[in-house]
Short mmCIF file of C-alpha atoms in Angstrom, two decimals:
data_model
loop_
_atom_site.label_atom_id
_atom_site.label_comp_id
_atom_site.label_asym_id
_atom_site.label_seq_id
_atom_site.Cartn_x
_atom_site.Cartn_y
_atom_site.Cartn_z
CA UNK A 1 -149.81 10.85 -198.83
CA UNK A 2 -146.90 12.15 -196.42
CA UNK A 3 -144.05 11.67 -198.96
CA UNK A 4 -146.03 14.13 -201.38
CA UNK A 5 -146.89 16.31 -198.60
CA UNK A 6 -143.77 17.02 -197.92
CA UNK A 7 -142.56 17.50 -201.76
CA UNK A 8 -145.55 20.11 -201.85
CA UNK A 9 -144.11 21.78 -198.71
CA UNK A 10 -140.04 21.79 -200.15
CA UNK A 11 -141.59 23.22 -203.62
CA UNK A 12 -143.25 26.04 -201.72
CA UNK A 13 -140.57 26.95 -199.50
CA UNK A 14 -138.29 27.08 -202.84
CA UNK A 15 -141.38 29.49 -204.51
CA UNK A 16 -141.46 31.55 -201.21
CA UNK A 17 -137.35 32.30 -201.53
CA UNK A 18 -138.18 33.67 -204.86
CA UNK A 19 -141.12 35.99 -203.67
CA UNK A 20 -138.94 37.39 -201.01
CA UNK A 21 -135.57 37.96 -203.09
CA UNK A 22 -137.81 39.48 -205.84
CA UNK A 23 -138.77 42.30 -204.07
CA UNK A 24 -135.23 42.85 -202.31
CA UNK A 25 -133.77 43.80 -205.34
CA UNK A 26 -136.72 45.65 -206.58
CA UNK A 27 -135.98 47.50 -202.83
CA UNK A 28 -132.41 47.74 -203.30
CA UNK A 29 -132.99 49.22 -207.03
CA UNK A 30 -135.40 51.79 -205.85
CA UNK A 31 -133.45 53.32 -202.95
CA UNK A 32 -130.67 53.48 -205.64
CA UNK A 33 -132.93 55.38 -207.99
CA UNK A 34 -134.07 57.82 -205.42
CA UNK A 35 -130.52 58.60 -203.82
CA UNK A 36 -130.00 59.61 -207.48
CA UNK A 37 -132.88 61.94 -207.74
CA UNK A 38 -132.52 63.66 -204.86
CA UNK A 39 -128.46 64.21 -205.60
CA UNK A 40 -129.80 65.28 -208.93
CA UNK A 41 -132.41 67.91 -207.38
CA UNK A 42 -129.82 68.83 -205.41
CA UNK A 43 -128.10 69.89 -208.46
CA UNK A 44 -130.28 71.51 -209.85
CA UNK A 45 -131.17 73.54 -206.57
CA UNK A 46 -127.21 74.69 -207.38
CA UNK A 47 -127.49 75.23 -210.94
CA UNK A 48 -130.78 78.04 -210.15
CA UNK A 49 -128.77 79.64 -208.00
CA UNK A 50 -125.87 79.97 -210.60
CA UNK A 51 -128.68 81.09 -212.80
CA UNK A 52 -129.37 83.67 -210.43
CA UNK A 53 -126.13 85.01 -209.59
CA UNK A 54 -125.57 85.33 -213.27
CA UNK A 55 -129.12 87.78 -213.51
CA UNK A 56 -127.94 89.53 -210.97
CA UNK A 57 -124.39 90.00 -212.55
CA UNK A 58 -126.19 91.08 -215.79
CA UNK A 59 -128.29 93.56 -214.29
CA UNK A 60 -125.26 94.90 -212.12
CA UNK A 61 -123.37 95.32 -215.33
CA UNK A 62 -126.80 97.20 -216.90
CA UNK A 63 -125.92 99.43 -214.09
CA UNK A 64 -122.77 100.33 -215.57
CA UNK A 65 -123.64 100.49 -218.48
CA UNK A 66 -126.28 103.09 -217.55
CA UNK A 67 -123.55 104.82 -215.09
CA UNK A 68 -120.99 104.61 -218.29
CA UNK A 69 -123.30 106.44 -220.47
CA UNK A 70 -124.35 109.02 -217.80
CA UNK A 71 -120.83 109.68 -217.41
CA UNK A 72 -120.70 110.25 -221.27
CA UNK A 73 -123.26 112.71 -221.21
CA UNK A 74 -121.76 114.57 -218.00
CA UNK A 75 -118.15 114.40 -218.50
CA UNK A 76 -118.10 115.09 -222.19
CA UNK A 77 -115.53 117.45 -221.78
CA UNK A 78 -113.64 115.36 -219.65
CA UNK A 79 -111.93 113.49 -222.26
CA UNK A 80 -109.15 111.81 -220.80
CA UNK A 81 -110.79 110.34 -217.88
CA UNK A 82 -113.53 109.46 -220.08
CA UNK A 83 -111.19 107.07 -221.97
CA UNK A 84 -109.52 105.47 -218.50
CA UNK A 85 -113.32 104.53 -217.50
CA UNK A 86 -113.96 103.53 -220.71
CA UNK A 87 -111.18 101.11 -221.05
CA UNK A 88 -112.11 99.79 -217.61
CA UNK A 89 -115.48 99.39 -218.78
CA UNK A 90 -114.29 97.47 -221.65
CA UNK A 91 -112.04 94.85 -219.72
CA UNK A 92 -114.80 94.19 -217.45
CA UNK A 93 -117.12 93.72 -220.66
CA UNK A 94 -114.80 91.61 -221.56
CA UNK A 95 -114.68 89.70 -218.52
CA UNK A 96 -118.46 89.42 -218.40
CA UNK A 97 -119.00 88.08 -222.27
CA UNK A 98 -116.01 85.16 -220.73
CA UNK A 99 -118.56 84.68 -217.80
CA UNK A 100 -121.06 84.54 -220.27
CA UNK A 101 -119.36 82.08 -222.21
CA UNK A 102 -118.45 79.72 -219.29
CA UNK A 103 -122.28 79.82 -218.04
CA UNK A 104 -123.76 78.79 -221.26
CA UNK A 105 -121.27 76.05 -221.56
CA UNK A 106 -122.31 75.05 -218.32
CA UNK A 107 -125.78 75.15 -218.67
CA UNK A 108 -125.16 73.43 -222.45
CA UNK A 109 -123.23 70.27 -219.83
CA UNK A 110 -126.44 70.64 -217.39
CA UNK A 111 -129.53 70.23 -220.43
CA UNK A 112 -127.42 67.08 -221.67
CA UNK A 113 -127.02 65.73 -218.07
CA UNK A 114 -131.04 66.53 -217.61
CA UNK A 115 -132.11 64.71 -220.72
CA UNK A 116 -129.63 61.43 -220.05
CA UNK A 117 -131.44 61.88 -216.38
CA UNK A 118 -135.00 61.31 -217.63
CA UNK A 119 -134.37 59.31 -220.34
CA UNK A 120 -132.42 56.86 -217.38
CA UNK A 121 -135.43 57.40 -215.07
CA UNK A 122 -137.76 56.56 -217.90
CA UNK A 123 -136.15 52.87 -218.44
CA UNK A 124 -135.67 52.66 -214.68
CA UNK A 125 -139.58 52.76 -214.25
CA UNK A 126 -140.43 50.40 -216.99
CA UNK A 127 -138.10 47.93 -215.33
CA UNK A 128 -139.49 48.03 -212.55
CA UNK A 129 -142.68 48.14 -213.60
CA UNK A 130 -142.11 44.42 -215.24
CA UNK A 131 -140.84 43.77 -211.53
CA UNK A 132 -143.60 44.49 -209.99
CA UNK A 133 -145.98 42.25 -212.49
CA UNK A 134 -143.61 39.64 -212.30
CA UNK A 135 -143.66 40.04 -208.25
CA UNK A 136 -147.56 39.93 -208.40
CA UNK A 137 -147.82 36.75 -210.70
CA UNK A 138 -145.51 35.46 -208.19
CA UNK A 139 -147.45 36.08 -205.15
CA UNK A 140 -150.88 34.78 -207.22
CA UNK A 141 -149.21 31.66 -207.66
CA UNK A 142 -148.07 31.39 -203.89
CA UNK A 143 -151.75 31.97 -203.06
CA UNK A 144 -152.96 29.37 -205.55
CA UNK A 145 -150.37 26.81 -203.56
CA UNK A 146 -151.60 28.05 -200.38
CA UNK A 147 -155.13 27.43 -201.05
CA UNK A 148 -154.45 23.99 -202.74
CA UNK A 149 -151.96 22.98 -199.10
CA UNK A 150 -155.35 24.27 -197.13
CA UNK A 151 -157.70 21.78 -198.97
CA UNK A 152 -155.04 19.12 -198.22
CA UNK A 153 -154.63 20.01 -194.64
CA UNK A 154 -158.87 19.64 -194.81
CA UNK A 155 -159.03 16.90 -196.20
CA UNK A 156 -155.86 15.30 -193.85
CA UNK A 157 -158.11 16.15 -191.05
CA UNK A 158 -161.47 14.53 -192.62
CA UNK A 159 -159.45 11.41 -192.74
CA UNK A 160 -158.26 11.55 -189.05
CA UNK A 161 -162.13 12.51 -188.37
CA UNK A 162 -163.34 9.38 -190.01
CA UNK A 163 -160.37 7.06 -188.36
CA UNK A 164 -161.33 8.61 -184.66
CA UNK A 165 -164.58 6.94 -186.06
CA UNK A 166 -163.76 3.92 -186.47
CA UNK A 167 -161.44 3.07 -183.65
CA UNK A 168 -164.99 4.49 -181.81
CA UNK A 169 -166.96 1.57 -183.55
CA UNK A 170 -164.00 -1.08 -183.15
CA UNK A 171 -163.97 0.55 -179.33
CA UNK A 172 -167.77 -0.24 -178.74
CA UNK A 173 -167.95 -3.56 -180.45
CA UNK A 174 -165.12 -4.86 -177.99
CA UNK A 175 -167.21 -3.53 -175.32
CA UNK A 176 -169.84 -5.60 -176.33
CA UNK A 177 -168.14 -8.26 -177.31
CA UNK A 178 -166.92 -8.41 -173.48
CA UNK A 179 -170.24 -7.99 -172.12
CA UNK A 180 -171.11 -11.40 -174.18
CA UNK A 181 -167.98 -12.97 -172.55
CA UNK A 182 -168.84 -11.83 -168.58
CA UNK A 183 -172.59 -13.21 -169.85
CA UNK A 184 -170.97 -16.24 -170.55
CA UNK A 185 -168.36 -16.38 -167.55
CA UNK A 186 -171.50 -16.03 -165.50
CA UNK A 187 -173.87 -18.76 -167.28
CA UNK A 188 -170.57 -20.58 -166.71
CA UNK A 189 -170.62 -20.10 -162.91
CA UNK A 190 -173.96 -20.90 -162.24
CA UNK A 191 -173.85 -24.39 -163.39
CA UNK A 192 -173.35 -24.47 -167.15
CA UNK A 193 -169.86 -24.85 -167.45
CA UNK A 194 -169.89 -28.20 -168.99
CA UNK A 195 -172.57 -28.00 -171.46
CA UNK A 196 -170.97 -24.32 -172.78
CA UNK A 197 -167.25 -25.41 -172.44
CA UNK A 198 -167.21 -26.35 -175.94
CA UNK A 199 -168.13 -22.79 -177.09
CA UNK A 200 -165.66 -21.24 -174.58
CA UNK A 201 -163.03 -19.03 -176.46
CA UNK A 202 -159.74 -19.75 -175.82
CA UNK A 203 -158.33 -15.99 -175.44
CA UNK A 204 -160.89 -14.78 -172.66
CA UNK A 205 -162.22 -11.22 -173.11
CA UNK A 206 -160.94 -8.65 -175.14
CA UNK A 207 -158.95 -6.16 -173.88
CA UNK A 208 -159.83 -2.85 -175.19
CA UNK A 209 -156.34 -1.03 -175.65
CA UNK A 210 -155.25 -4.49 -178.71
CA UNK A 211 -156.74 -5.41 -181.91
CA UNK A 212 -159.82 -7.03 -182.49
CA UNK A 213 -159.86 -10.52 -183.35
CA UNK A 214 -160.65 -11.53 -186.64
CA UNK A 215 -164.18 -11.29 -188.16
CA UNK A 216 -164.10 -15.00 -188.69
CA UNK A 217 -163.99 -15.60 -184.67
CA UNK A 218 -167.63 -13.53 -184.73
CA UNK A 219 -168.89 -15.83 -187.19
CA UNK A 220 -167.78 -18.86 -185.20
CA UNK A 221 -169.45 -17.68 -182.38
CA UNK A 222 -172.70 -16.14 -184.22
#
């Protein structure tokens, strides 16, 4: 019984290693994941206000466009400086349409980035969704090996039950068995030593802390 005990006890330490790496990297794999989301928000906290700067840039440039044409209409005669604003104007249209340009390439590089992102954090989840069920068959089993090392520990301690039981029985029939032999001692003392000395044992009493003596000595005596 003890030799297989303590096989049962190695194999579950062995299983119990496994339960607690298991979810260590399944730890280590979601701190990962969410130090990338929240860099990624962060990004995208940037890439708004980008998006905003540019509105505002557009509708600053509306402006001039506005002021530009209000000029047109008030400094008509004004030809010359007309044509220094309106080459101004034009190198700063110019200048926006290359902002322009830049930003939608940017934001072309961001939607890319954004896809690869949740198409990443879609595989990430199914991964460790397997981890998880694997984790959870894992810790079923554990229980299952838990309950079955319970029964045995029962049982172990039925067994030592039913041995305090017997030494109990052996403990009370030695008792008796010396309350025969101080019966005896005493039939001895009173004048029937020599018609008993035949039937004297030779070990004296019993002493209650060895083994009994053999169940063929109680049938010699019976």
């Amino acid at each position: 019984m003890f030799p297989f005990k303590i096989g049962k006890w190695m194999g579950l330490a062995c299983l119990r290693s496994l339960v607690v790496s298991s979810p260590n990297i399944r730890q280590k794999k979601l701190i990962h994941k969410l130090q990338e989301e929240k860099a990624f928000r962060a990004e995208m906290k940037m890439f708004r206000e980008k998006i905003e700067d540019f509105r505002e840039e557009m509708w600053h440039f509306r402006d001039k466009i506005r002021t530009f044409r209000g000029q047109i209409l008030d400094f008509w005669e004004e030809e010359k400086p007309f044509w220094e604003e309106e080459k101004t104007f034009w190198r700063e249209e110019k200048t926006f349409w290359e902002m322009e340009k830049s930003f939608r390439e940017e934001e072309k590089t961001f939607w890319k980035k954004y896809r690869t992102f949740w198409k990443e954090d879609k595989a990430f989840w199914k991964e460790d969704n397997t981890l998880w069920e694997k984790d959870r068959k894992l810790l079923q089993e554990d229980k299952a090996l838990w309950e079955e090392e319970k029964a045995l520990w029962v049982e172990e301690r039925a067994l030592l039950e039913e041995e305090k039981a017997l030494w109990e029985d052996k403990k009370a029939l030695w008792e008796e068995e010396n309350a025969l032999w101080e019966e005896e001692k005493a039939f001895w003392v009173e004048g029937g030593l020599h018609s008993a000395e035949g039937r004297r044992p030779e070990n004296g009493p019993y002493n209650l802390h060895t083994e009994p003596p053999s169940p063929a000595f109680f049938r010699g005596r019976a």
